[in-house]
Amino acid sequence: MKTRIIPIIIIAGLLSGVAFKSLSRNHFRNDARKMAELSFTGSNLVTTATLGQLKGSNLFVNLDKEKYPSYDNQIVVSAENLMDKENLKILNKHKGNIILISNDQAKVARTWMLLAQVGIKNLFILQ
């Protein structure tokens, strides 16, 4: 009888933990409303004129196939492969600003949202 109680207690604890996590409001690391506010105010956008105002080093993440010649510290990664472990390691390792570049503004906005959700800081979109 006692040997059955311990597994029942463990299973009940696990089930209650899963239920709590799935019913909680905070499924994402960052508040979605706060992130959407950054998009609406445009504070996540930079231009070539305002790049010099950013503090720290800049890593340019090019989501297009061709490399832009005017940016030195640049990696070229497709949006589909950006969430790979190696690419996320590069982004997390960088201590400065991460600037997303693409000719497709919808693609770069979606990518910004995904990277912000996984906790990438100092993330901007170049217009």
Coordinates of C-alpha atoms in Angstrom, one line a residue:
M1 CA 0.0 0.0 0.0
K2 CA 2.8 2.4 0.9
T3 CA 4.6 1.7 -2.3
R4 CA 1.7 2.9 -4.3
I5 CA 1.3 6.2 -2.4
I6 CA 4.7 7.6 -3.4
P7 CA 4.2 7.3 -7.2
I8 CA 0.6 8.7 -6.8
I9 CA 2.0 11.7 -5.0
I10 CA 4.7 12.2 -7.6
I11 CA 2.3 11.9 -10.5
A12 CA -0.2 14.3 -8.8
G13 CA 2.6 16.8 -8.3
L14 CA 3.6 16.7 -11.9
L15 CA 0.0 17.0 -13.2
S16 CA -0.6 20.0 -10.9
G17 CA 2.6 21.6 -12.2
V18 CA 1.6 21.1 -15.8
A19 CA -1.9 22.4 -15.2
F20 CA -0.5 25.5 -13.4
K21 CA 2.0 26.3 -16.2
S22 CA -0.6 25.8 -19.0
L23 CA -3.2 28.0 -17.2
S24 CA -0.9 30.8 -16.2
R25 CA -0.9 34.1 -18.2
N26 CA 2.8 34.4 -18.6
H27 CA 3.6 31.9 -21.4
F28 CA 6.1 34.3 -23.0
R29 CA 9.3 35.7 -21.5
N30 CA 8.3 39.3 -22.3
D31 CA 5.0 41.0 -22.1
A32 CA 3.4 40.9 -25.6
R33 CA 1.6 44.2 -24.9
K34 CA 4.9 45.9 -24.0
M35 CA 6.6 44.6 -27.1
A36 CA 3.8 45.7 -29.3
E37 CA 4.0 49.1 -27.8
L38 CA 7.7 49.3 -28.9
S39 CA 6.5 48.6 -32.5
F40 CA 3.7 51.2 -32.3
T41 CA 5.9 53.9 -31.0
G42 CA 8.7 53.0 -33.4
S43 CA 11.4 52.8 -30.7
N44 CA 12.6 49.5 -32.1
L45 CA 13.4 51.2 -35.5
V46 CA 16.6 52.9 -36.5
T47 CA 17.7 54.6 -39.7
T48 CA 21.1 55.0 -41.2
A49 CA 21.1 58.5 -39.8
T50 CA 20.4 57.4 -36.2
L51 CA 22.8 54.4 -36.1
G52 CA 25.5 56.6 -34.7
Q53 CA 23.4 57.5 -31.7
L54 CA 23.2 53.8 -30.5
K55 CA 25.7 53.0 -27.8
G56 CA 27.9 50.0 -28.0
S57 CA 28.9 47.8 -30.9
N58 CA 26.5 46.9 -33.7
L59 CA 25.9 43.4 -35.1
F60 CA 24.0 43.6 -38.4
V61 CA 21.8 40.5 -39.1
N62 CA 21.0 40.4 -42.8
L63 CA 17.9 38.4 -43.6
D64 CA 18.4 38.8 -47.4
K65 CA 20.7 36.7 -49.5
E66 CA 23.0 39.5 -50.6
K67 CA 25.5 41.2 -48.3
Y68 CA 25.2 44.9 -47.8
P69 CA 28.6 46.4 -48.4
S70 CA 28.3 49.4 -46.1
Y71 CA 28.1 47.3 -42.8
D72 CA 31.2 45.7 -41.4
N73 CA 30.0 43.5 -38.6
Q74 CA 27.4 41.6 -40.6
I75 CA 26.1 38.1 -40.7
V76 CA 23.9 36.8 -43.5
V77 CA 21.3 34.4 -42.2
S78 CA 17.9 33.4 -43.7
A79 CA 14.9 34.1 -41.4
E80 CA 14.1 30.4 -41.4
N81 CA 17.5 29.5 -40.0
L82 CA 17.9 32.3 -37.5
M83 CA 16.4 30.3 -34.7
D84 CA 19.0 27.5 -35.1
K85 CA 21.1 26.8 -32.0
E86 CA 24.3 28.1 -33.6
N87 CA 22.7 31.4 -34.8
L88 CA 21.0 32.0 -31.4
K89 CA 24.4 31.4 -29.7
I90 CA 25.9 34.2 -31.9
L91 CA 23.1 36.6 -31.1
N92 CA 23.2 35.8 -27.3
K93 CA 27.0 36.2 -27.2
H94 CA 26.9 39.6 -28.8
K95 CA 26.8 42.3 -26.0
G96 CA 25.9 45.3 -28.1
N97 CA 23.0 46.2 -30.4
I98 CA 21.6 43.7 -32.9
I99 CA 20.2 45.4 -36.0
L100 CA 18.0 43.4 -38.4
I101 CA 18.2 44.2 -42.1
S102 CA 15.9 43.1 -44.9
N103 CA 14.2 44.5 -47.9
D104 CA 11.0 42.7 -46.8
Q105 CA 9.6 44.8 -43.8
A106 CA 7.0 42.2 -42.9
K107 CA 9.7 39.5 -42.6
V108 CA 12.0 41.7 -40.5
A109 CA 9.1 42.7 -38.2
R110 CA 8.2 39.0 -37.6
T111 CA 11.8 38.1 -37.0
W112 CA 12.1 41.0 -34.5
M113 CA 9.0 39.7 -32.6
L114 CA 10.4 36.1 -32.5
L115 CA 13.8 37.2 -31.3
A116 CA 12.4 39.5 -28.7
Q117 CA 10.2 36.7 -27.4
V118 CA 13.2 34.4 -26.9
G119 CA 14.9 37.1 -24.8
I120 CA 17.3 38.8 -27.3
K121 CA 18.0 42.4 -25.9
N122 CA 19.0 45.6 -27.7
L123 CA 17.2 44.5 -30.9
F124 CA 16.4 47.0 -33.6
I125 CA 15.1 47.1 -37.2
L126 CA 17.0 49.1 -39.8
Q127 CA 14.6 51.1 -42.1

